[in-house]
Each structure stands twice: as C-alpha cells, then as structure tokens.
Amino acid sequence: MLVHLQGPWNPLLGRLTLQQIPYQNPILLGTFIFVAILGVIILGATTRYGKWGYVWREWLTTVDHKKIGIMYCLVGLVMLFRGFIDALMIRTQQAIAVGPKSPGFLGAVHGYLTPFHVGQIFTAHGLIMIVFAATPLLVGIMNIIVPLQIGARDMAYPYLNALGLWLTTAGAALVMLSLFIGNFAHGGWYGFVPYFELPYSPGVGVDYWLWAFQLSVLGTTLGSINLIATIVKMRAPGMTWMRMPIFTWASLSANLIALTSFPVLMVALALLGMDRYLGTHFYTAGMGGNLMLYNDLFWVWGHPEVYFLILPAFGMMSEIIPTFSEKTLFGYATMVIASFAIGGVSWGVWLHHFFTMAAAPSVNSFYSVSTMLVGIPTGVKVFNWIFTMYRGRVRYELPMMWALLALFLLLVGGMTGMMNAFASSDYMWHNGVFVVAHFHMMVLLIAASVFGAVEYWFPKVFGFKLEQKWGKWFFWFMVLGTGWVFVPMFILGIAGMTRRLDYIPYTQWAPYLHVMLVGMAFYVVAVGFFVAHLYVSLRDREKNRVGADAWGTTRNLEWMTHSPVPAYNFAFIPHVNARDEWAWRKEHGLAELHAGDYEDIHMPKNTGVPLFLGIFSMGLAFALVWRIWWLALLCLALIVALIIIRSFDRDTDTTIPAQEVDRVERAARDEVTENGPASDLLGDPVVATSSIRSESGGMGGKSSAAQPAWAPMDR
C-alpha cells in the first residue's frame, strides 16, 4: 500500500506544482539561463550545419565500444565540471561565513547560501564526483581500450554496452534536473538513515538522489558483466592470461568488484525506496527495523567501490610509466597478484567507517588490521613503478607528468589512510575534514591518472596528439590548487574541524579557509587552461597527426592498429606471440604485418533501443520522484514493450565488405606515408609470416627469441 503524503497532490502532475520551480533563487535562475543558452547554441548549430542525421547514426544509436567510451567520458567530464562548481561554492561559503560578525547575502544569515542549500550542494558534490564523474570516466576509458588491448573487434555484448551508457546518462540527467525542478537531498551523499526516511525528509530531494543513484548502479553493473565477459572470452589467439596488459588485468579485477558489490547497493537502495513508498520499516528501529543495516549494506558497497575506482587508475599508470621510461614494466606477475589482493582485501575493510560506534575491541582491531593490509599490495605496485623508472630513459611528457603526480598523491593518501586505519586515532578526527582531505588525495590520484590516460590514448582514438604547452599550464595549476586547498584542510582536520559546515564558529580557522579559497582560484585558472588546451589541440589537429605508434615507445596491442582506430579495430585478428606484443613486433621487424587478402567483417548493427530505454527509464524515475503514477505506469509499459520487441529482432548484425576494409586500410597507410616514412612510425613492413618465435620470460616481461619456427599469421 502506498504511503499517504501530506501536501498537495493531483492525478495529472502528482506532487509537481509551480512552487516547486525555484525561479526566485538568483543562483539557480542564473544557472538555468546559462544552461538554456548553451542548449540553444548546441541545438541551433546542429540544425544549422545539418548534423542531426550524423549525430543519430554515428552517436546516439551506436554500439561501437569506442564511441560509447567517448560518450561515457563526455558524461563524466560534464558532471566533473558540475561537481567542481559545487566544490567552489562550498569553499566560498566557508571562507565568508566565519564568526558571528560574518556578513550574510541572498537571504543567508552568514555567507550567501542557506543551510538547506549548503546541504544540497554537499550531497550533490559527493554523489556526482564519485558516481557520475569518476565512474563514467573510468568506465569510458575501459570501454575504449580493453577490447583493443586484447585484440577484439568489439565488446562481448555491444547492445548491453549501449544500454549501460544510457542508463548512467539518465541518472546524471536526473541529478541535473533536480537543479531546476524541486530540490536535491541535503543529508549527505551516502544517505543518513533514519534522516533519509520519509518522516524526516518528506520532500522530493531524497527521491531524486535515490532513483538517480539506482539508475547509475544498474548501468555500471551491466557494464561490469560486459567487460568481464569480453576479457574472459574475446582475447585474441595467443593472448594467454599472463600475456594480458596490466590495464586489462586491473579492469578485470575492478569489474569483479563491481559485479559483486553494486548489487548490494541496489538492495540497500531498494529497501530504502520501499520504506519511503510502501511504508515498510527495514531501517526504522522503532518499528522493528535496524538503521545499522543500511550503513552496513551501503559501506559493503562503498569501500570496495573505492578500489573499483583506484584499480583502473593503477592500471593506467602501469601503461604510461613503462612507455615513457622506455622499459618493460618491472614485476609483471606481482602487479597482477597485487591487483587481485587489493580487490580481495577490499571486502574486509568497510567497518572502519564505524570505529566510533562502540564495537568490541576485537572487531575494531580486525578491521583496523585489514585496512592496513591494503597497503602491502599497494606498496608492491609503488616499488614496481619506481623500479620501472630506475635506470630507464624517462621522458617527462604530459602523460608521464600526470602519472608521477598520481604516484605522489597515492603516497600522501596512503600514509594518511594508514593514520585513519588506527581506531584510536580515528576517534579524534572521525567525521572531520582530515578524512575528507585524505579521501580527496585518493580521488585526485584517480583524476590525475585519468588526465594522463586521456593524454596518452587520445591520439590512438582521434588520430592526433593534444597540444603540450597549454596542457602543461593546466597540469601545474592543478598541482598548485591541490596543495593550496588540501594542505590547510589536513591542518584544520587535526584542529578539529568537522565536515559539512555551513557556518564556521571559530575565527582562528579563517586564515586556513582563505588559503583554501586561493587554491580554488588556482583550480579555476586550471579549468581555463584545460579549455584552451582542448581548443588549441582541435585547431591544430592537422599539424599534430600521428601514425599508429603515437609515442614511439609503446608496448601493447592497441598501438598496432591505425590512429584513429577503424570501426572494426583490426583488419585481421592479431595472433599474440609475447607479453608486450607490439614492442616484440617492433623489435623483430614485424611492425606492419599484412596477411594477404582482406575478408568481410561481421559487426553489430546500430540500434536506437538502448537510447529509448534510457529515456523511458529517466521518465519512470522522474514520475516516481513526483508520484505521477500514470506516467510511471506508461514508462514501465514502454520499457517492457521495447525489451520484448528487441527480443524478436534477429537483424542485429551488419557486414563490412572486404573492399571497404581494403579502402580504409589503404587510406590509413597513405596518410601515414604523407606524414612521414612508414618505418619511422611502424617499423619495416613485412608481408605474410615470420620465422621468429618468442616466449615471455622473467617477472619483468622481457621477450627472448627461441629457435626459428613459423610465427602464426594474423587472421
């Protein structure tokens, strides 16, 4: 039975009224005007240049893993900007609202934001940065790179891949919509129970949070199934487990975490939804429920989620550092073991979030030790990266600079994490900004790895390098902003400042808060340099065109195909002969194998069904937020109907003719020839087969030639 709600409701619009549109808030009104103008410009330009057909065919209905990965990254980038704006508003509010004599603006007693608005910003910032910024960026890069690294033509389930994207996008759109219709949750990003129960939060903010979160969780779970199946079943011939690139190993371990932890969160959110909509009492202690049940379920997901984010970042660093050290990665086998050790230990640390709940000393001791155990495999990775650089020919290009920054942030975040792992010290700064600063070190190392990965793989995806000068300005101002924001935050955390404050009562903290605001100014300048970086790169793209091996010292299979990568990835499925296959081929003069006549290639056909399922899922979530029951039933019926109709569709494949493959391959080779001699970029051309066989040897992954034998030909 549905819960009866106080307040207005009508059958047509549910709880939605004109009063729910915050047009009297100047900040939200200005934001709406900016978004509306930007939307009109984008839609107008698309119409003006007649690109709607192209957008529909090539992007909105695509099942190409590369384009889906790019769209994941675009969603993550947009939400990263939104989350940054939230952070800027928080830092500005706290720098102004210090002491009883601090001024008030826009209806606030202190600062310019009311406590209710500050609560919404804190909640949105946490949810967006973790779920709708970091996760889509990492999933997008895994989508693009993993099939290329294992020699596959696409993901195992292309249709499911597109569905995961559009469900995630629907969740992100729902968060953005809450800016202009209604409001967002204001009790913390992970949902305090019982505060998120209906009696304490009767508005629609928690419902926006709940359904946006649930859509993202569903999309990420589908994506994890797809990536695991792709890695397990679609590796190229010869790519044994111990020949897989480290980024692929990291992606596998991360998605095993996702597959086993995200369903737990789905259950936690579903039970909360039943409490709010059906009147159950899973989390209300007075009616037989248990509020700690929610906390346990949430953090059983929440802390493995941290490693779901960090492991792909570690994998990116493990690809960048060997390339720009011009060496094989040190300790390949131990890196693989460390990745799975981190994933395994991640399941035994969640209770360190409850050190202050008066658990038994034995319980706190167990989770304290398990938390510290994570440092062992992480330390193995750090030493392996350092030994990879040791006596290497290190080149400080932008991807390497970002990787080194990520390594430094990992050391800072790891050391402060060990401090938090002690239950006794956690009593001092639990729920304080010291923990916030520590967590941001870990999140920023993910951001640094992502920026490094974008710089590194961008030429592979788009065919030209990003411009370096503006990129380095962006890098250095990010470094300045990080130091100026988070060093004072560590100090304030030790001094006793708690998180989520809209008013700061102690004036002696003001200097630190003002220094942090200067750091945010550095971040703002960094964003400007980032925009300039992208603009100049696009403007000068013809000048910065590259061949297959953009950096000259790359090692893995993705650098064997053309830049940009054709729709079919590889004209011939490569046969893998060594761990660092591309480096091995260059070493033995096999950089441009041509196996003979091309053949027709079967690829999945584009479909608009995932897009419409995403749209109807967003409509269903919006209807549930506002209790518009007819719209909810309509959207649910359309979702079920689309799924049934799709199940009868047998025309899901298309064929790229051999003549088209030949044309694309010739055009790509001609472009490389125009840019420079093929041997400079690809090595000496070799036709058909080779008389050299290789076996991988040693923990460093070095290749050694064996007795002459025929190497299998790419097919």
XYZ file of C-alpha atoms in Angstrom:
715
model
C 0.000 0.000 0.000
C 1.373 3.392 -0.989
C 2.272 5.801 1.792
C -0.051 8.765 2.181
C 1.845 12.057 1.869
C 0.918 15.399 3.341
C 0.640 18.316 0.964
C -0.918 18.883 -2.466
C -1.259 16.050 -4.972
C -3.318 15.654 -8.125
C -3.732 12.717 -10.544
C -2.201 14.557 -13.509
C 1.010 16.050 -12.060
C 1.309 14.251 -8.730
C 3.239 16.450 -6.263
C 4.568 18.744 -9.006
C 3.407 22.357 -8.751
C 4.736 25.725 -9.925
C 6.014 26.368 -6.404
C 8.494 23.500 -6.922
C 10.377 25.518 -9.568
C 12.935 27.703 -7.702
C 12.726 30.706 -10.056
C 13.147 33.094 -7.093
C 16.650 31.772 -6.314
C 19.078 34.013 -8.280
C 21.840 31.376 -8.316
C 19.598 28.671 -9.758
C 17.906 31.132 -12.111
C 21.278 32.230 -13.479
C 22.333 28.597 -13.857
C 19.129 27.808 -15.746
C 19.645 30.758 -18.107
C 23.242 29.664 -18.789
C 22.202 26.052 -19.469
C 19.298 27.187 -21.674
C 21.537 29.447 -23.758
C 24.162 26.704 -24.101
C 21.489 24.211 -25.130
C 20.059 26.588 -27.745
C 23.556 27.145 -29.172
C 24.265 23.410 -29.427
C 20.878 22.540 -30.920
C 20.991 25.532 -33.270
C 24.485 24.685 -34.523
C 23.491 21.045 -35.075
C 20.471 22.175 -37.101
C 22.371 24.916 -38.943
C 25.029 22.526 -40.222
C 22.622 19.657 -40.908
C 24.258 17.226 -38.477
C 21.181 15.590 -36.961
C 21.433 12.583 -39.249
C 25.130 12.186 -38.451
C 24.528 12.516 -34.700
C 21.741 9.933 -34.836
C 23.599 7.392 -36.999
C 27.099 7.721 -35.573
C 26.497 8.509 -31.912
C 23.005 8.208 -30.446
C 22.374 4.753 -31.923
C 25.939 3.439 -31.967
C 27.055 0.191 -30.373
C 30.738 0.788 -31.233
C 32.668 0.391 -27.972
C 34.964 3.316 -28.832
C 32.147 5.800 -29.385
C 30.298 4.530 -26.329
C 33.503 5.022 -24.328
C 33.860 8.568 -25.669
C 30.271 9.372 -24.643
C 30.902 7.912 -21.186
C 33.884 10.262 -20.900
C 31.808 13.243 -22.072
C 29.151 12.497 -19.433
C 31.905 12.209 -16.814
C 33.517 15.464 -17.953
C 30.236 17.401 -17.788
C 29.484 16.050 -14.325
C 33.078 16.710 -13.222
C 32.552 20.372 -14.114
C 29.233 20.413 -12.217
C 30.878 18.801 -9.178
C 33.715 21.333 -9.341
C 31.229 24.227 -9.330
C 29.644 22.702 -6.220
C 33.075 22.499 -4.554
C 33.785 26.123 -5.457
C 30.507 27.207 -3.868
C 31.287 25.225 -0.703
C 34.771 26.700 -0.314
C 33.462 30.232 -0.980
C 30.654 29.856 1.567
C 33.006 28.589 4.274
C 35.573 31.327 3.603
C 32.860 34.020 4.029
C 30.770 32.549 6.873
C 33.408 32.648 9.626
C 32.499 34.033 13.052
C 29.338 35.692 14.353
C 30.133 39.003 12.616
C 30.424 37.475 9.135
C 28.009 39.099 6.641
C 25.011 37.429 5.029
C 23.778 37.727 1.438
C 20.874 36.405 -0.662
C 18.785 35.582 2.391
C 21.521 33.739 4.293
C 22.421 34.775 7.851
C 26.114 34.101 7.184
C 27.685 33.788 3.754
C 25.481 33.597 0.685
C 23.975 30.094 0.988
C 21.283 28.947 3.407
C 21.967 25.775 5.427
C 19.384 23.908 3.343
C 21.138 24.906 0.109
C 24.571 24.048 1.520
C 23.294 20.595 2.460
C 22.107 20.011 -1.099
C 25.456 21.108 -2.522
C 27.450 18.843 -0.196
C 25.211 15.881 -1.061
C 25.280 16.523 -4.796
C 29.053 17.114 -4.818
C 29.830 13.762 -3.207
C 27.408 11.751 -5.314
C 28.385 13.442 -8.568
C 32.148 13.204 -8.161
C 32.141 9.504 -7.228
C 29.208 8.068 -9.168
C 28.677 10.411 -12.115
C 32.182 11.794 -12.786
C 34.908 9.347 -11.749
C 32.941 6.188 -12.574
C 31.869 7.193 -16.147
C 35.365 8.477 -16.942
C 36.981 5.211 -15.860
C 34.297 3.023 -17.462
C 34.637 5.056 -20.658
C 38.399 4.535 -20.864
C 37.992 0.814 -20.100
C 35.371 0.622 -22.859
C 37.711 2.157 -25.394
C 40.992 0.464 -24.505
C 40.276 -3.048 -23.169
C 38.944 -4.546 -26.465
C 41.920 -3.021 -28.303
C 44.403 -4.396 -25.797
C 43.078 -7.951 -26.101
C 42.720 -7.893 -29.905
C 38.900 -7.922 -30.007
C 36.685 -6.177 -32.539
C 34.065 -5.084 -30.001
C 32.657 -5.853 -26.578
C 31.048 -9.214 -25.844
C 27.565 -7.604 -25.626
C 27.501 -4.376 -27.696
C 23.769 -3.789 -27.132
C 24.172 -4.191 -23.369
C 27.124 -1.807 -23.524
C 24.986 0.936 -25.047
C 22.214 0.278 -22.525
C 24.648 0.744 -19.625
C 25.716 4.094 -21.082
C 22.188 5.443 -21.467
C 21.092 4.286 -18.005
C 24.075 6.086 -16.495
C 23.290 9.171 -18.588
C 19.673 9.049 -17.416
C 20.832 9.073 -13.794
C 23.153 12.012 -14.434
C 20.366 13.905 -16.220
C 18.055 13.320 -13.245
C 20.626 14.908 -10.917
C 20.908 17.913 -13.217
C 17.121 18.200 -13.487
C 16.833 18.493 -9.713
C 18.532 21.896 -10.017
C 15.523 23.361 -11.788
C 12.533 21.290 -10.656
C 12.236 20.654 -6.940
C 15.425 20.192 -4.941
C 18.053 17.591 -4.137
C 18.754 15.609 -0.979
C 20.525 17.603 1.731
C 21.615 14.978 4.263
C 24.935 13.705 2.901
C 25.912 11.894 -0.276
C 25.552 8.366 1.121
C 22.150 8.819 2.758
C 21.976 9.017 6.541
C 19.323 6.692 7.948
C 16.882 7.409 9.505
C 17.299 11.001 8.246
C 16.583 9.850 4.677
C 13.381 8.119 5.823
C 10.110 9.756 4.822
C 9.149 11.292 8.220
C 12.419 13.260 8.364
C 12.815 14.011 4.632
C 9.294 14.263 3.199
C 10.349 16.277 0.139
C 11.450 15.019 -3.273
C 15.203 15.572 -2.733
C 15.856 12.093 -1.344
C 13.765 10.575 -4.149
C 15.900 12.346 -6.782
C 19.002 11.025 -5.021
C 17.539 7.519 -4.730
C 16.485 6.996 -8.339
C 19.485 8.731 -9.913
C 21.748 6.523 -7.798
C 19.781 3.397 -8.692
C 19.941 4.069 -12.447
C 23.702 4.578 -12.268
C 24.167 1.402 -10.220
C 22.182 -0.628 -12.754
C 24.150 0.808 -15.672
C 27.511 0.132 -14.015
C 26.507 -3.434 -13.118
C 25.577 -4.172 -16.730
C 28.890 -2.679 -17.821
C 30.847 -4.857 -15.406
C 29.201 -8.019 -16.778
C 30.142 -6.918 -20.284
C 33.771 -6.111 -19.534
C 34.337 -9.363 -17.629
C 32.812 -11.421 -20.455
C 34.871 -9.528 -23.025
C 38.161 -10.154 -21.219
C 37.415 -13.799 -20.461
C 36.015 -14.854 -23.841
C 37.274 -12.476 -26.549
C 41.050 -12.417 -26.204
C 42.971 -12.780 -29.454
C 44.635 -16.119 -30.264
C 47.836 -16.487 -28.291
C 46.833 -13.987 -25.600
C 47.106 -16.208 -22.565
C 46.276 -14.896 -19.108
C 49.884 -13.984 -18.395
C 50.229 -12.066 -21.657
C 47.382 -9.662 -20.906
C 48.347 -5.999 -20.400
C 48.235 -4.756 -16.816
C 45.443 -2.273 -17.588
C 43.286 -5.182 -18.738
C 44.130 -7.090 -15.538
C 43.234 -4.012 -13.484
C 39.959 -3.651 -15.390
C 39.126 -7.301 -14.756
C 39.756 -7.076 -11.012
C 37.855 -3.775 -10.766
C 34.814 -5.138 -12.579
C 34.786 -8.270 -10.448
C 34.465 -5.869 -7.510
C 31.663 -4.018 -9.316
C 29.770 -7.183 -10.197
C 29.777 -8.363 -6.585
C 29.315 -5.049 -4.758
C 26.939 -2.929 -6.849
C 24.038 -5.402 -6.460
C 24.417 -4.997 -2.684
C 23.874 -1.255 -3.098
C 20.879 -1.917 -5.333
C 19.338 -3.919 -2.482
C 20.126 -1.185 0.074
C 18.514 1.478 -2.121
C 15.538 -0.753 -2.937
C 14.829 -1.322 0.767
C 15.062 2.441 1.396
C 12.656 3.004 -1.500
C 10.212 0.506 -0.026
C 10.376 2.340 3.301
C 9.582 5.643 1.569
C 6.957 4.423 -0.902
C 5.327 1.369 0.648
C 5.578 2.100 4.361
C 7.889 -0.762 5.277
C 10.341 -0.348 8.142
C 13.593 -2.034 7.180
C 15.654 0.817 8.635
C 13.392 2.299 11.343
C 14.338 0.939 14.749
C 11.037 1.886 16.399
C 9.118 -0.424 14.057
C 11.391 -3.467 14.211
C 13.961 -2.347 11.647
C 17.661 -1.633 12.086
C 19.281 1.592 10.957
C 22.735 -0.070 11.027
C 21.502 -2.475 8.349
C 21.575 0.376 5.842
C 25.030 1.524 6.917
C 26.419 -1.993 6.625
C 24.848 -2.614 3.226
C 25.933 0.774 1.904
C 29.559 0.502 3.002
C 29.820 -3.132 1.926
C 29.473 -1.471 -1.480
C 31.040 1.854 -0.574
C 34.539 0.767 0.304
C 35.046 -1.827 -2.446
C 33.792 0.971 -4.726
C 36.900 2.961 -3.775
C 39.068 0.156 -5.148
C 36.791 -0.202 -8.169
C 37.859 3.359 -8.953
C 41.509 3.096 -7.947
C 42.452 -0.192 -9.642
C 41.844 1.097 -13.218
C 43.819 4.219 -12.277
C 46.683 1.967 -11.181
C 46.373 0.149 -14.499
C 46.676 3.424 -16.407
C 49.837 4.291 -14.501
C 51.206 0.833 -15.317
C 50.783 1.557 -19.040
C 52.131 5.107 -19.040
C 55.242 4.632 -16.876
C 56.855 1.838 -18.980
C 56.175 3.738 -22.213
C 57.907 6.902 -21.030
C 60.635 5.030 -19.173
C 61.329 3.055 -22.373
C 61.424 -0.140 -20.338
C 59.343 -3.222 -19.691
C 57.158 -2.957 -16.605
C 59.030 -4.336 -13.616
C 57.410 -7.202 -11.734
C 54.535 -8.070 -14.078
C 53.403 -11.141 -12.108
C 53.491 -9.329 -8.772
C 51.466 -6.459 -10.261
C 48.762 -8.931 -11.296
C 48.752 -10.566 -7.869
C 48.686 -7.142 -6.149
C 45.632 -6.075 -8.169
C 43.639 -9.091 -7.040
C 44.974 -8.833 -3.491
C 43.657 -5.258 -3.292
C 40.304 -6.422 -4.674
C 40.125 -9.276 -2.180
C 41.082 -7.257 0.887
C 38.629 -4.511 -0.120
C 35.765 -6.696 1.139
C 37.140 -6.771 4.673
C 37.531 -3.085 5.463
C 34.060 -1.496 5.369
C 33.557 -1.475 9.131
C 36.375 1.028 9.642
C 33.670 3.603 8.853
C 32.093 2.677 12.216
C 35.086 2.774 14.559
C 33.177 5.228 16.772
C 30.001 3.144 17.109
C 31.313 1.351 20.222
C 32.032 -2.029 18.658
C 34.081 -4.557 20.610
C 37.883 -4.028 20.615
C 38.327 -7.307 18.747
C 36.036 -6.086 15.938
C 37.820 -2.748 15.628
C 41.193 -4.495 15.714
C 40.230 -6.891 12.911
C 39.062 -4.109 10.579
C 41.985 -1.895 11.532
C 44.461 -4.621 10.555
C 42.588 -5.478 7.352
C 42.597 -1.796 6.379
C 46.341 -1.606 6.854
C 46.814 -4.818 4.838
C 45.709 -2.944 1.718
C 48.984 -1.027 1.981
C 51.048 -4.152 1.238
C 49.903 -4.858 -2.355
C 49.663 -1.116 -2.963
C 53.268 -0.738 -1.804
C 54.275 -3.547 -4.185
C 52.830 -1.510 -7.043
C 54.633 1.646 -5.938
C 58.010 -0.111 -5.782
C 57.424 -1.765 -9.165
C 56.697 1.613 -10.764
C 59.814 3.081 -9.194
C 61.959 0.148 -10.358
C 60.468 0.512 -13.840
C 61.738 4.098 -13.936
C 65.068 3.193 -12.344
C 67.834 3.403 -14.957
C 65.225 3.976 -17.629
C 65.246 6.762 -20.205
C 62.465 8.739 -18.562
C 60.728 11.294 -20.814
C 58.713 13.930 -18.962
C 55.887 14.307 -21.447
C 52.398 15.175 -20.256
C 51.114 11.632 -19.669
C 54.210 10.834 -17.596
C 53.831 14.054 -15.593
C 50.265 13.118 -14.688
C 51.347 9.584 -13.763
C 54.073 10.939 -11.454
C 51.569 13.315 -9.829
C 49.225 10.359 -9.286
C 52.110 8.431 -7.697
C 52.829 11.322 -5.304
C 49.145 11.677 -4.374
C 48.992 7.936 -3.751
C 51.845 8.216 -1.257
C 50.157 11.099 0.581
C 46.738 9.446 0.509
C 48.183 6.095 1.522
C 50.088 7.448 4.506
C 47.103 9.441 5.795
C 44.940 6.373 5.177
C 47.199 4.356 7.466
C 46.659 7.047 10.107
C 42.898 6.661 9.744
C 43.215 2.875 9.956
C 44.005 3.077 13.692
C 40.724 3.018 15.615
C 42.271 5.066 18.423
C 43.338 7.933 16.164
C 40.111 7.711 14.176
C 38.262 8.669 17.371
C 39.998 12.072 17.159
C 39.158 13.049 13.596
C 36.238 10.810 12.661
C 33.719 12.802 10.596
C 36.313 15.578 10.310
C 37.909 17.265 7.321
C 41.148 15.319 7.854
C 39.297 12.285 6.495
C 37.877 14.466 3.702
C 41.388 15.603 2.734
C 42.654 12.012 2.781
C 39.820 10.832 0.562
C 40.391 13.695 -1.867
C 44.030 12.635 -2.222
C 42.777 9.260 -3.424
C 40.137 10.776 -5.704
C 42.645 13.259 -7.122
C 45.097 10.456 -7.893
C 42.248 8.907 -9.922
C 41.723 12.270 -11.666
C 45.461 12.609 -12.373
C 45.550 9.069 -13.799
C 42.516 9.807 -15.967
C 44.044 13.021 -17.324
C 47.275 11.142 -18.003
C 45.364 8.338 -19.736
C 43.454 10.839 -21.877
C 46.722 12.480 -22.943
C 48.232 9.043 -23.590
C 45.442 7.350 -25.557
C 43.853 10.433 -27.152
C 45.986 10.158 -30.336
C 45.025 6.494 -30.673
C 41.307 7.353 -30.580
C 41.304 10.590 -32.587
C 44.479 10.393 -34.670
C 46.259 13.483 -33.344
C 48.093 14.474 -30.194
C 46.830 17.012 -27.717
C 48.827 20.233 -27.670
C 51.507 20.282 -24.969
C 52.066 23.903 -23.864
C 48.557 24.673 -22.606
C 48.350 21.152 -21.219
C 51.396 21.772 -19.046
C 49.922 25.039 -17.744
C 46.792 23.065 -16.858
C 48.923 20.467 -15.072
C 50.911 22.945 -12.967
C 47.868 24.929 -11.876
C 46.186 21.673 -10.855
C 49.264 20.939 -8.734
C 49.115 24.434 -7.179
C 45.384 24.162 -6.487
C 45.783 20.737 -4.873
C 48.495 21.945 -2.493
C 46.759 25.188 -1.536
C 43.393 23.511 -0.878
C 44.253 20.277 0.856
C 47.321 21.038 2.984
C 45.236 23.573 5.020
C 42.401 21.031 5.098
C 44.672 18.443 6.730
C 45.676 21.058 9.320
C 42.049 22.026 10.007
C 41.151 18.363 10.374
C 43.775 17.886 13.059
C 42.500 21.098 14.703
C 39.020 19.546 14.967
C 37.007 20.991 12.086
C 34.132 18.701 11.112
C 32.713 18.266 7.648
C 29.559 19.731 6.059
C 29.632 23.041 7.961
C 27.698 25.964 6.517
C 28.948 28.303 9.277
C 32.392 28.323 10.925
C 32.218 29.495 14.567
C 35.982 29.742 15.185
C 37.616 32.819 13.689
C 41.107 31.356 14.203
C 40.347 28.975 11.322
C 39.709 31.853 8.905
C 43.296 32.126 7.507
C 43.295 28.469 6.516
C 39.885 28.796 4.867
C 41.059 31.850 2.936
C 44.177 29.989 1.760
C 41.914 27.181 0.572
C 39.872 29.713 -1.387
C 43.085 30.873 -3.110
C 43.669 27.224 -4.011
C 40.206 27.089 -5.574
C 41.166 30.152 -7.628
C 44.144 28.152 -8.941
C 41.725 25.382 -9.876
C 39.529 27.885 -11.741
C 42.550 29.057 -13.731
C 43.410 25.396 -14.391
C 39.946 24.852 -15.868
C 40.575 27.805 -18.189
C 43.861 26.291 -19.315
C 42.110 22.948 -19.845
C 39.584 24.589 -22.183
C 42.421 26.336 -24.041
C 44.267 23.008 -24.190
C 41.328 21.356 -25.942
C 40.645 24.322 -28.240
C 44.221 24.697 -29.468
C 44.521 20.930 -29.916
C 41.411 20.821 -32.103
C 42.516 23.900 -34.033
C 45.957 22.446 -34.798
C 44.892 18.831 -35.214
C 46.193 18.515 -38.780
C 49.642 19.621 -37.645
C 49.668 17.062 -34.839
C 48.538 13.990 -36.809
C 50.236 10.753 -35.776
C 50.583 7.193 -37.016
C 49.769 4.006 -35.169
C 52.522 4.419 -32.548
C 51.959 7.965 -31.347
C 54.719 7.921 -28.703
C 57.288 5.695 -30.394
C 57.920 3.508 -27.337
C 54.512 1.974 -26.691
C 54.326 -1.750 -25.969
C 50.800 -3.183 -26.181
C 48.449 -4.390 -28.869
C 46.252 -1.281 -29.101
C 49.126 0.600 -30.758
C 49.270 -1.899 -33.615
C 46.115 -0.688 -35.318
C 45.623 2.633 -37.070
C 45.073 6.016 -35.446
C 42.189 6.797 -35.308
C 41.010 3.245 -34.849
C 38.685 1.996 -37.630
C 35.229 0.711 -36.737
C 36.400 -2.913 -36.883
C 39.558 -2.247 -34.783
C 41.782 -4.795 -36.574
C 41.621 -5.738 -40.250
C 42.971 -9.144 -39.183
C 42.594 -10.570 -35.701
C 46.187 -10.471 -34.401
C 47.995 -13.526 -33.116
C 49.807 -12.721 -29.872
C 53.339 -14.070 -29.573
C 54.659 -12.243 -26.495
C 53.570 -10.322 -23.434
C 54.387 -6.878 -24.872
C 53.247 -7.856 -28.349
C 53.696 -4.513 -30.075
C 57.181 -3.987 -28.604
C 58.083 -7.546 -29.597
C 56.945 -6.969 -33.181
C 58.920 -3.747 -33.478
C 61.976 -5.446 -32.064
C 61.765 -8.260 -34.625
C 60.777 -6.174 -37.648
C 57.166 -7.336 -37.713
C 55.526 -3.984 -37.140
C 53.363 -3.961 -40.263
C 52.177 -7.469 -40.954
C 49.869 -7.840 -43.938
C 48.375 -11.302 -44.023
C 47.032 -11.265 -47.568
C 43.566 -10.563 -48.961
C 41.022 -8.929 -46.680
C 37.805 -10.681 -45.770
C 34.301 -9.471 -44.937
C 33.974 -8.448 -41.276
C 30.785 -9.038 -39.306
C 29.950 -6.279 -36.831
C 26.915 -5.467 -34.645
C 24.318 -3.174 -36.181
C 23.420 0.174 -34.647
C 20.154 0.378 -32.729
C 18.166 3.105 -31.021
C 16.586 0.757 -28.471
C 19.152 1.434 -25.675
C 18.670 5.192 -26.098
C 14.888 4.906 -25.773
C 15.229 2.549 -22.824
C 17.392 5.195 -21.149
C 14.836 7.923 -21.916
C 11.915 5.864 -20.614
C 13.922 4.855 -17.525
C 14.529 8.515 -16.773
C 10.825 9.191 -17.323
C 9.964 6.366 -14.917
C 12.359 7.711 -12.284
C 11.023 11.281 -12.682
C 7.460 10.012 -12.340
C 8.363 8.101 -9.173
C 10.050 11.180 -7.707
C 6.864 13.222 -8.115
C 4.398 10.362 -7.609
C 2.916 10.808 -11.112
C 1.548 7.287 -11.253
C 0.070 7.303 -14.753
C 3.405 8.431 -16.203
C 5.263 5.800 -14.177
C 2.978 3.030 -15.478
C 3.270 4.326 -19.055
C 7.082 4.439 -18.949
C 7.245 0.990 -17.335
C 4.948 -0.437 -20.024
C 7.075 1.140 -22.778
C 10.259 -0.309 -21.243
C 8.773 -3.812 -21.090
C 7.381 -3.486 -24.640
C 10.739 -2.358 -26.038
C 12.566 -5.231 -24.362
C 10.058 -7.742 -25.791
C 10.211 -6.210 -29.284
C 14.010 -6.265 -29.189
C 13.957 -9.964 -28.217
C 12.246 -10.778 -31.553
C 14.763 -8.786 -33.616
C 17.138 -11.128 -35.427
C 18.587 -8.498 -37.771
C 21.263 -7.315 -35.332
C 24.438 -7.710 -37.415
C 25.939 -5.975 -40.395
C 28.839 -6.804 -42.709
C 31.714 -4.557 -43.694
C 32.712 -5.753 -47.194
C 36.308 -6.713 -47.851
C 36.520 -3.932 -50.447
C 35.602 -1.349 -47.782
C 38.170 -2.801 -45.373
C 40.797 -2.588 -48.111
C 39.849 1.030 -48.850
C 40.079 2.050 -45.182
C 43.400 0.271 -44.698
C 44.914 1.815 -47.833
C 43.735 5.290 -46.832
C 45.260 4.864 -43.377
C 48.592 3.709 -44.809
C 48.594 6.554 -47.331
C 48.016 9.093 -44.549
C 50.937 7.673 -42.560
C 53.117 7.884 -45.668
C 52.149 11.529 -46.161
C 53.022 12.329 -42.528
C 56.385 10.600 -42.757
C 58.116 7.358 -43.684
C 56.190 4.329 -42.523
C 59.281 2.844 -40.934
C 59.538 5.856 -38.612
C 56.127 5.123 -37.161
C 55.518 1.453 -37.627
C 58.795 -0.303 -38.323
C 59.786 -2.019 -41.564
C 56.873 -3.556 -43.486
C 56.734 -7.354 -43.515
C 54.330 -9.470 -45.549
C 52.814 -12.832 -44.536
C 54.731 -14.762 -41.876
C 57.846 -14.528 -39.747
C 60.440 -17.139 -38.908
C 60.850 -15.870 -35.347
C 59.025 -17.198 -32.301
C 59.019 -15.548 -28.895
C 58.452 -16.710 -25.379
C 57.825 -14.433 -22.426
C 60.319 -14.730 -19.643
C 61.061 -13.181 -16.290
C 58.925 -11.124 -13.946
C 59.718 -8.020 -15.937
C 58.026 -9.440 -19.013
C 61.095 -9.466 -21.281
C 60.888 -11.300 -24.585
C 63.505 -13.714 -25.820
C 63.815 -15.291 -29.251
C 63.596 -19.059 -29.434
C 64.705 -21.462 -32.161
C 63.379 -20.410 -35.596
C 59.829 -21.530 -36.232
C 56.892 -20.160 -38.163
C 55.045 -17.454 -36.213
C 51.270 -17.664 -36.699
C 49.864 -15.178 -39.188
C 47.289 -12.560 -38.170
C 43.797 -13.542 -39.232
